[in-house]
C-alpha atoms as a PDB file:
ATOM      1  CA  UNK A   1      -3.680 -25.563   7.464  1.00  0.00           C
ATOM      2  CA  UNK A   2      -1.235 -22.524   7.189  1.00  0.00           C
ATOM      3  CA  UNK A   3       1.575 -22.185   5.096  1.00  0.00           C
ATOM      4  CA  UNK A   4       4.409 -19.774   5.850  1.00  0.00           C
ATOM      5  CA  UNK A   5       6.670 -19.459   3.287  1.00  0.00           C
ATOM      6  CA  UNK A   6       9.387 -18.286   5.596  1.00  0.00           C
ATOM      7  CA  UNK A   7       9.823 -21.841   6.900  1.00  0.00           C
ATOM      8  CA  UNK A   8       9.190 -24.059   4.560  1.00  0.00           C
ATOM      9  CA  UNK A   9      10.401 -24.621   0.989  1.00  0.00           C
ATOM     10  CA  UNK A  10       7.805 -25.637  -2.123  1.00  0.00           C
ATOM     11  CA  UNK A  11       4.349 -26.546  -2.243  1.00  0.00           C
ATOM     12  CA  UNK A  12       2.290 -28.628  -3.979  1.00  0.00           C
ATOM     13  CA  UNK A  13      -1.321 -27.069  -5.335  1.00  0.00           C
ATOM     14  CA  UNK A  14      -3.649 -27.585  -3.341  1.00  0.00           C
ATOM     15  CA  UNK A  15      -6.954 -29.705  -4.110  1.00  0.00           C
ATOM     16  CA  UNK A  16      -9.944 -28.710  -3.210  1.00  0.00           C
ATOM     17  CA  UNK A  17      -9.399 -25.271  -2.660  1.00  0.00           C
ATOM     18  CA  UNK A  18     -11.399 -22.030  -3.818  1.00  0.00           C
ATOM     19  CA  UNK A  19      -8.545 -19.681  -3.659  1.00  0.00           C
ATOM     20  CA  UNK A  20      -6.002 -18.487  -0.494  1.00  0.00           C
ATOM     21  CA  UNK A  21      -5.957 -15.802   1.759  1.00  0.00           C
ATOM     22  CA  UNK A  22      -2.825 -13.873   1.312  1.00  0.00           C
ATOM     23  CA  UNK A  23      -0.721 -12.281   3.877  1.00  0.00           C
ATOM     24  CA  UNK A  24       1.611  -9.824   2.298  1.00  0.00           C
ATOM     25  CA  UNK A  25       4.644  -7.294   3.266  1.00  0.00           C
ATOM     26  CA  UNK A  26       7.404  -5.206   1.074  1.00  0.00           C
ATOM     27  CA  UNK A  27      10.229  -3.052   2.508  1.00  0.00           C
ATOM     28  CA  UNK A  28      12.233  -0.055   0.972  1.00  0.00           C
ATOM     29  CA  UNK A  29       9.110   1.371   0.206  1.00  0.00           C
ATOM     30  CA  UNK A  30      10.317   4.493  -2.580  1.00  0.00           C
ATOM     31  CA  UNK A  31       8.633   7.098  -0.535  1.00  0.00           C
ATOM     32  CA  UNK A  32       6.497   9.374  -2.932  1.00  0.00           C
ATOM     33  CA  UNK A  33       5.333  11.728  -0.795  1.00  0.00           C
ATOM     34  CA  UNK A  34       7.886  14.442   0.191  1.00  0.00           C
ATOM     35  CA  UNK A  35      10.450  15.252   2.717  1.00  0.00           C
ATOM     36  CA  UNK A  36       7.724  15.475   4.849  1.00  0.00           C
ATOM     37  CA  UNK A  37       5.419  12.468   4.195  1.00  0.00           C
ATOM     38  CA  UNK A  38       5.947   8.973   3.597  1.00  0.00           C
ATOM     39  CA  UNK A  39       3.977   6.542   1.205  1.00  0.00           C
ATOM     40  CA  UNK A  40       0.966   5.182   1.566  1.00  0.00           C
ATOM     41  CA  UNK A  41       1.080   1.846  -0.043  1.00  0.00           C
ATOM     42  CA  UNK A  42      -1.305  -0.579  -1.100  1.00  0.00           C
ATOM     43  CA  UNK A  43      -1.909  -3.027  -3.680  1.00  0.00           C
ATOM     44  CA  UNK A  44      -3.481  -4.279  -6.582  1.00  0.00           C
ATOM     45  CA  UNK A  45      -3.861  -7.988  -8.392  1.00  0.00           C
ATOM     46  CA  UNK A  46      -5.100  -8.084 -11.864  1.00  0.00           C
ATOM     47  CA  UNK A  47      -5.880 -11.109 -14.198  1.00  0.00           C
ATOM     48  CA  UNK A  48      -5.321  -9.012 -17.751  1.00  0.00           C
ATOM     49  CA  UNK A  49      -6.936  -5.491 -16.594  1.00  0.00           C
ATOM     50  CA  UNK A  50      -9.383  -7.051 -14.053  1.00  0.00           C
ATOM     51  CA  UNK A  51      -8.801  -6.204 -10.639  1.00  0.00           C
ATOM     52  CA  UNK A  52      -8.986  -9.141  -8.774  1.00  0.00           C
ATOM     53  CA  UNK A  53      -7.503  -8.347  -5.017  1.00  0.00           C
ATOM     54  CA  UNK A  54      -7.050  -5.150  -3.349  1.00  0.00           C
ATOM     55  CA  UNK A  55      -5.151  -4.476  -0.021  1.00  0.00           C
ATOM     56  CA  UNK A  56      -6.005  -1.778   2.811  1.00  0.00           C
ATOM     57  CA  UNK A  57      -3.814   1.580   2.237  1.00  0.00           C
ATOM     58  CA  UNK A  58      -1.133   1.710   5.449  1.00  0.00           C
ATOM     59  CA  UNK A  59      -0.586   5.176   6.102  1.00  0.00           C
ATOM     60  CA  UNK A  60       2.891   6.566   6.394  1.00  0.00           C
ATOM     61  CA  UNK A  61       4.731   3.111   5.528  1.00  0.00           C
ATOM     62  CA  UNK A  62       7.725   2.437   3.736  1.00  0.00           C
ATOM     63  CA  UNK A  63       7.485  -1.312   5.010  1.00  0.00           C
ATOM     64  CA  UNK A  64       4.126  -2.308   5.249  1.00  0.00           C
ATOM     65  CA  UNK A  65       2.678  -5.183   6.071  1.00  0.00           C
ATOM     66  CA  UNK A  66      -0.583  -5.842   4.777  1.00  0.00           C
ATOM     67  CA  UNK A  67      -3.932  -7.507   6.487  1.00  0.00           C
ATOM     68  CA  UNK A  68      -4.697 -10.852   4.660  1.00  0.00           C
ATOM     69  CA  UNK A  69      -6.280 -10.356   0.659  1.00  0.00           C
ATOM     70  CA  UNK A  70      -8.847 -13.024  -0.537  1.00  0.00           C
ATOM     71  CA  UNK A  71      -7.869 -14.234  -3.977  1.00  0.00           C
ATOM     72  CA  UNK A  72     -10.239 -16.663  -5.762  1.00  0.00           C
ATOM     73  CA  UNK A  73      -8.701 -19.100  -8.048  1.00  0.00           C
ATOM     74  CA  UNK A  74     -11.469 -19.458 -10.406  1.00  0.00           C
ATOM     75  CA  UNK A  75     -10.681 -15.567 -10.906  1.00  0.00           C
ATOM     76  CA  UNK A  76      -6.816 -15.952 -11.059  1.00  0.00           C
ATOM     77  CA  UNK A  77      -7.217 -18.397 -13.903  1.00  0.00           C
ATOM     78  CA  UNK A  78      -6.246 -21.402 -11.635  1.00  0.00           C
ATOM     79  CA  UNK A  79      -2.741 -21.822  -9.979  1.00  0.00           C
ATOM     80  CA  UNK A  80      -0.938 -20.996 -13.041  1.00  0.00           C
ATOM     81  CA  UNK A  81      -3.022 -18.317 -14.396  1.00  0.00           C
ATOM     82  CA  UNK A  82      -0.714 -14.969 -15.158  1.00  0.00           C
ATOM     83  CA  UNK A  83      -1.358 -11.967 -12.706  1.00  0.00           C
ATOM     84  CA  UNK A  84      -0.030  -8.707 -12.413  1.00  0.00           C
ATOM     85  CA  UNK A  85       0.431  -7.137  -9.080  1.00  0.00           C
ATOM     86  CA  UNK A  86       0.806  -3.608  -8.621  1.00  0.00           C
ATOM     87  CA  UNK A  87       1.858  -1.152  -5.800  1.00  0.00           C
ATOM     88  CA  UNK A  88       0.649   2.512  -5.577  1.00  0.00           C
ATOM     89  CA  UNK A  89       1.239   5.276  -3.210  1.00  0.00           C
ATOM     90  CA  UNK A  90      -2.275   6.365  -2.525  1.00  0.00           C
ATOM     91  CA  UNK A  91      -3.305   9.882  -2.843  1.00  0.00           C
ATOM     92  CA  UNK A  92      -6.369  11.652  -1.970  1.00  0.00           C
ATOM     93  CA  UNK A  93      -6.641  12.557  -5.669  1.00  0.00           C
ATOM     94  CA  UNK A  94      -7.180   9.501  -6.863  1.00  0.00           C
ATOM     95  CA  UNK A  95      -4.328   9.997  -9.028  1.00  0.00           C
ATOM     96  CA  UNK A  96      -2.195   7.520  -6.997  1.00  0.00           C
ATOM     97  CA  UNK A  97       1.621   7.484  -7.844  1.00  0.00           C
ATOM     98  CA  UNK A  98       3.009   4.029  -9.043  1.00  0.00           C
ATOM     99  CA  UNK A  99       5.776   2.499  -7.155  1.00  0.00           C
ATOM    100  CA  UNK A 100       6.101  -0.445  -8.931  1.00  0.00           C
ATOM    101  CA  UNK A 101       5.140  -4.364 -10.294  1.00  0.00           C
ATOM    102  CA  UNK A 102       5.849  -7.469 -11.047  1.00  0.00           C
ATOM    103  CA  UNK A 103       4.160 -10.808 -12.918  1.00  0.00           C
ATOM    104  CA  UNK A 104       3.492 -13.713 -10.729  1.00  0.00           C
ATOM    105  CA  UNK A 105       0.840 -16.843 -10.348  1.00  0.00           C
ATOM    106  CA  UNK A 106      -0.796 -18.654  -7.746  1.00  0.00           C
ATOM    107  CA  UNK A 107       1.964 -21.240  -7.908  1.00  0.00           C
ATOM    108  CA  UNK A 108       5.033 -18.943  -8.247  1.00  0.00           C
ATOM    109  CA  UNK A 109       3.079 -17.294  -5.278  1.00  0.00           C
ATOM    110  CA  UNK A 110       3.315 -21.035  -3.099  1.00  0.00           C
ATOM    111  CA  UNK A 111       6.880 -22.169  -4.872  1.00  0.00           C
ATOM    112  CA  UNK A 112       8.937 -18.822  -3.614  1.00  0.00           C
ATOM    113  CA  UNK A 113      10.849 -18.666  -0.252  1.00  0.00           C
ATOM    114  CA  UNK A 114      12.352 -14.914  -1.655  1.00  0.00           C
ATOM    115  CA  UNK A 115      10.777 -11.334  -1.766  1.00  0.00           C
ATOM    116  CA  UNK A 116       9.932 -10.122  -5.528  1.00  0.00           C
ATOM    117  CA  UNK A 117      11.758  -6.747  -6.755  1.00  0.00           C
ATOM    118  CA  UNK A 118       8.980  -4.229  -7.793  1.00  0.00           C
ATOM    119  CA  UNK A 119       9.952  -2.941 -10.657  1.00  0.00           C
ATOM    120  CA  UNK A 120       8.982   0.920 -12.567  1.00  0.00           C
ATOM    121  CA  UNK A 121       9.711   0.163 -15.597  1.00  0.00           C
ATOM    122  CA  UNK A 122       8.845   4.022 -17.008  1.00  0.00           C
ATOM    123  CA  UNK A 123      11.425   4.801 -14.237  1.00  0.00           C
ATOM    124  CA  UNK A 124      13.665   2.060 -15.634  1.00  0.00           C
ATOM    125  CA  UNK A 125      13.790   3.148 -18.449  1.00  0.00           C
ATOM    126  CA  UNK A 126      14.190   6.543 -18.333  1.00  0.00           C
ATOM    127  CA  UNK A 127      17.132   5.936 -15.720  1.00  0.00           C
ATOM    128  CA  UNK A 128      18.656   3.096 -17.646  1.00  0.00           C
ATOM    129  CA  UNK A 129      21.987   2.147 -16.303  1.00  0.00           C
ATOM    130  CA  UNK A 130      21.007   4.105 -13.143  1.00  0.00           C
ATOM    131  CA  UNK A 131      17.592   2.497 -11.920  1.00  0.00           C
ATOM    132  CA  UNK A 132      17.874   1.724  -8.508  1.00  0.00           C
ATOM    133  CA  UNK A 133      15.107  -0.826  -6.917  1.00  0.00           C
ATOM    134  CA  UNK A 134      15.235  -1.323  -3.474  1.00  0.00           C
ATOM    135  CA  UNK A 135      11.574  -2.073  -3.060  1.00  0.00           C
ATOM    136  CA  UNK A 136      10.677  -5.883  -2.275  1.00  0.00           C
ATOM    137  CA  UNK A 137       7.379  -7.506  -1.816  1.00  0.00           C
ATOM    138  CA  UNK A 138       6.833 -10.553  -0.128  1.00  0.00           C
ATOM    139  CA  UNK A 139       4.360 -13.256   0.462  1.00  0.00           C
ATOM    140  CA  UNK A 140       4.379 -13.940   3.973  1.00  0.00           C
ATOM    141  CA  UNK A 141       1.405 -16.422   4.161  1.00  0.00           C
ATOM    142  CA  UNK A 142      -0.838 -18.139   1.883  1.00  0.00           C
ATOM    143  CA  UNK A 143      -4.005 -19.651   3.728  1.00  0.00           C
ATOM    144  CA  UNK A 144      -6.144 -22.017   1.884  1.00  0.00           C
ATOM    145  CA  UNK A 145      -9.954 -21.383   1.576  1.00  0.00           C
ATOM    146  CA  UNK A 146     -11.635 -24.538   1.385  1.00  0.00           C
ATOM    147  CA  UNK A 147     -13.971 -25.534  -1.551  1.00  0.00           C
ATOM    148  CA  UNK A 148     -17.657 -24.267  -0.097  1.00  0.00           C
ATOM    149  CA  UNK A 149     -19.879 -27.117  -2.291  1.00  0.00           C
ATOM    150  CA  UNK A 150     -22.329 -25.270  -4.567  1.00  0.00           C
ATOM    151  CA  UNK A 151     -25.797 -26.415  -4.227  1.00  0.00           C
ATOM    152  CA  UNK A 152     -27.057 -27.448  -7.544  1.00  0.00           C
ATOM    153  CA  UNK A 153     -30.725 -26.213  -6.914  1.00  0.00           C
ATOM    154  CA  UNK A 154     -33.121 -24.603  -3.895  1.00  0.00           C
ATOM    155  CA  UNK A 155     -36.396 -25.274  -3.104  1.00  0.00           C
ATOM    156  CA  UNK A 156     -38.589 -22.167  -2.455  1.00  0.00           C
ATOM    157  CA  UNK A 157     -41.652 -22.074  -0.914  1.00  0.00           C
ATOM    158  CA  UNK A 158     -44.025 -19.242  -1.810  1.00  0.00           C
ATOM    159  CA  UNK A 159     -46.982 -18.518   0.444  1.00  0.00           C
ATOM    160  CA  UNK A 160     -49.780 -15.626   0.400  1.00  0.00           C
ATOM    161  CA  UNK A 161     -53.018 -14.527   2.384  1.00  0.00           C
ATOM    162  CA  UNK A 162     -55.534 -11.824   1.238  1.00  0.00           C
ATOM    163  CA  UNK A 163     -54.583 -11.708  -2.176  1.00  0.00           C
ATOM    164  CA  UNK A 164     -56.849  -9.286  -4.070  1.00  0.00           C
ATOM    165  CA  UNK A 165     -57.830 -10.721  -7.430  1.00  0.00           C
ATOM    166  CA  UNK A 166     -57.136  -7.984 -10.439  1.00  0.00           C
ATOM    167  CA  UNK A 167     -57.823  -9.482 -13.115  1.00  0.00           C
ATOM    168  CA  UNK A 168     -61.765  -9.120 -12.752  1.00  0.00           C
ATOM    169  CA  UNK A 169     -61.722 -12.946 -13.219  1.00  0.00           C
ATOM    170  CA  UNK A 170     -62.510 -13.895  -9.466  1.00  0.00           C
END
């Protein structure tokens, strides 16, 4: 059961379902890294400041598009919980350059047909009038994981030969 968001319109939440598998692109990629480099973009989901998804890094990309992200829904606070998601250019530093956000939920996720604008909003507002975002991130494809039932207990079954008695009692 796949949706593609590039065909058809709005979903319903979906019952019965642990989270989705995410399938994610963005063009006009702001390229951090030079007149002789290109970004290398990836991204982050947060619920508050806990990561909750992270995508590969593509290398030398200014329109990526991303293999599938598993997000949980217990972890994104259900379909309507607020996330932030986050786009860096990574650098071997660690010190990865931010290209830019924007707040979203599961359902906003499932409702939109349209890319999302990242925004900077340091750059924004040092820039004012002049910020330019070009930079659009879109949800290709959001796969359903079913719900995996929970077993509510395990038996265990210990056995033992040869045991050596410590105690002095045996």
């Amino acid at each position: 059961d796949v949706m593609d968001i590039n065909n058809v319109g709005r979903y319903k939440k979906k019952e019965n379902v642990d989270g989705y598998y995410l399938t994610c692109s963005a063009s006009k990629i702001e390229n951090m890294d030079g007149l002789f480099g290109k970004s290398d973009p990836f991204f982050v989901i947060k619920r508050g400041k806990k990561i909750i998804a992270v995508s590969e890094i593509i290398q030398n990309d200014l329109s990526p598009n991303w293999e599938p992200v598993k997000i949980r829904l217990d972890h994104a606070g259900g379909h309507d919980g607020p996330l932030l998601l986050e786009v860096y250019d990574y650098d071997g530093d660690k010190k990865h350059d931010f290209i830019g956000s924007f707040e979203i939920t599961i359902q906003k996720m499932l409702d939109s047909e349209k890319p999302f604008l990242l925004i900077n909003s340091k750059k924004k507002k040092k820039k004012k009038f002049f910020y330019k975002h070009g930079a659009k991130f879109l949800f290709k494809e959001l796969k359903p994981i079913p719900n995996d039932p929970i077993p509510l207990s395990y038996k265990i079954t210990f056995k033992a030969k040869n045991l050596i008695a410590l105690d002095g009692l045996f």
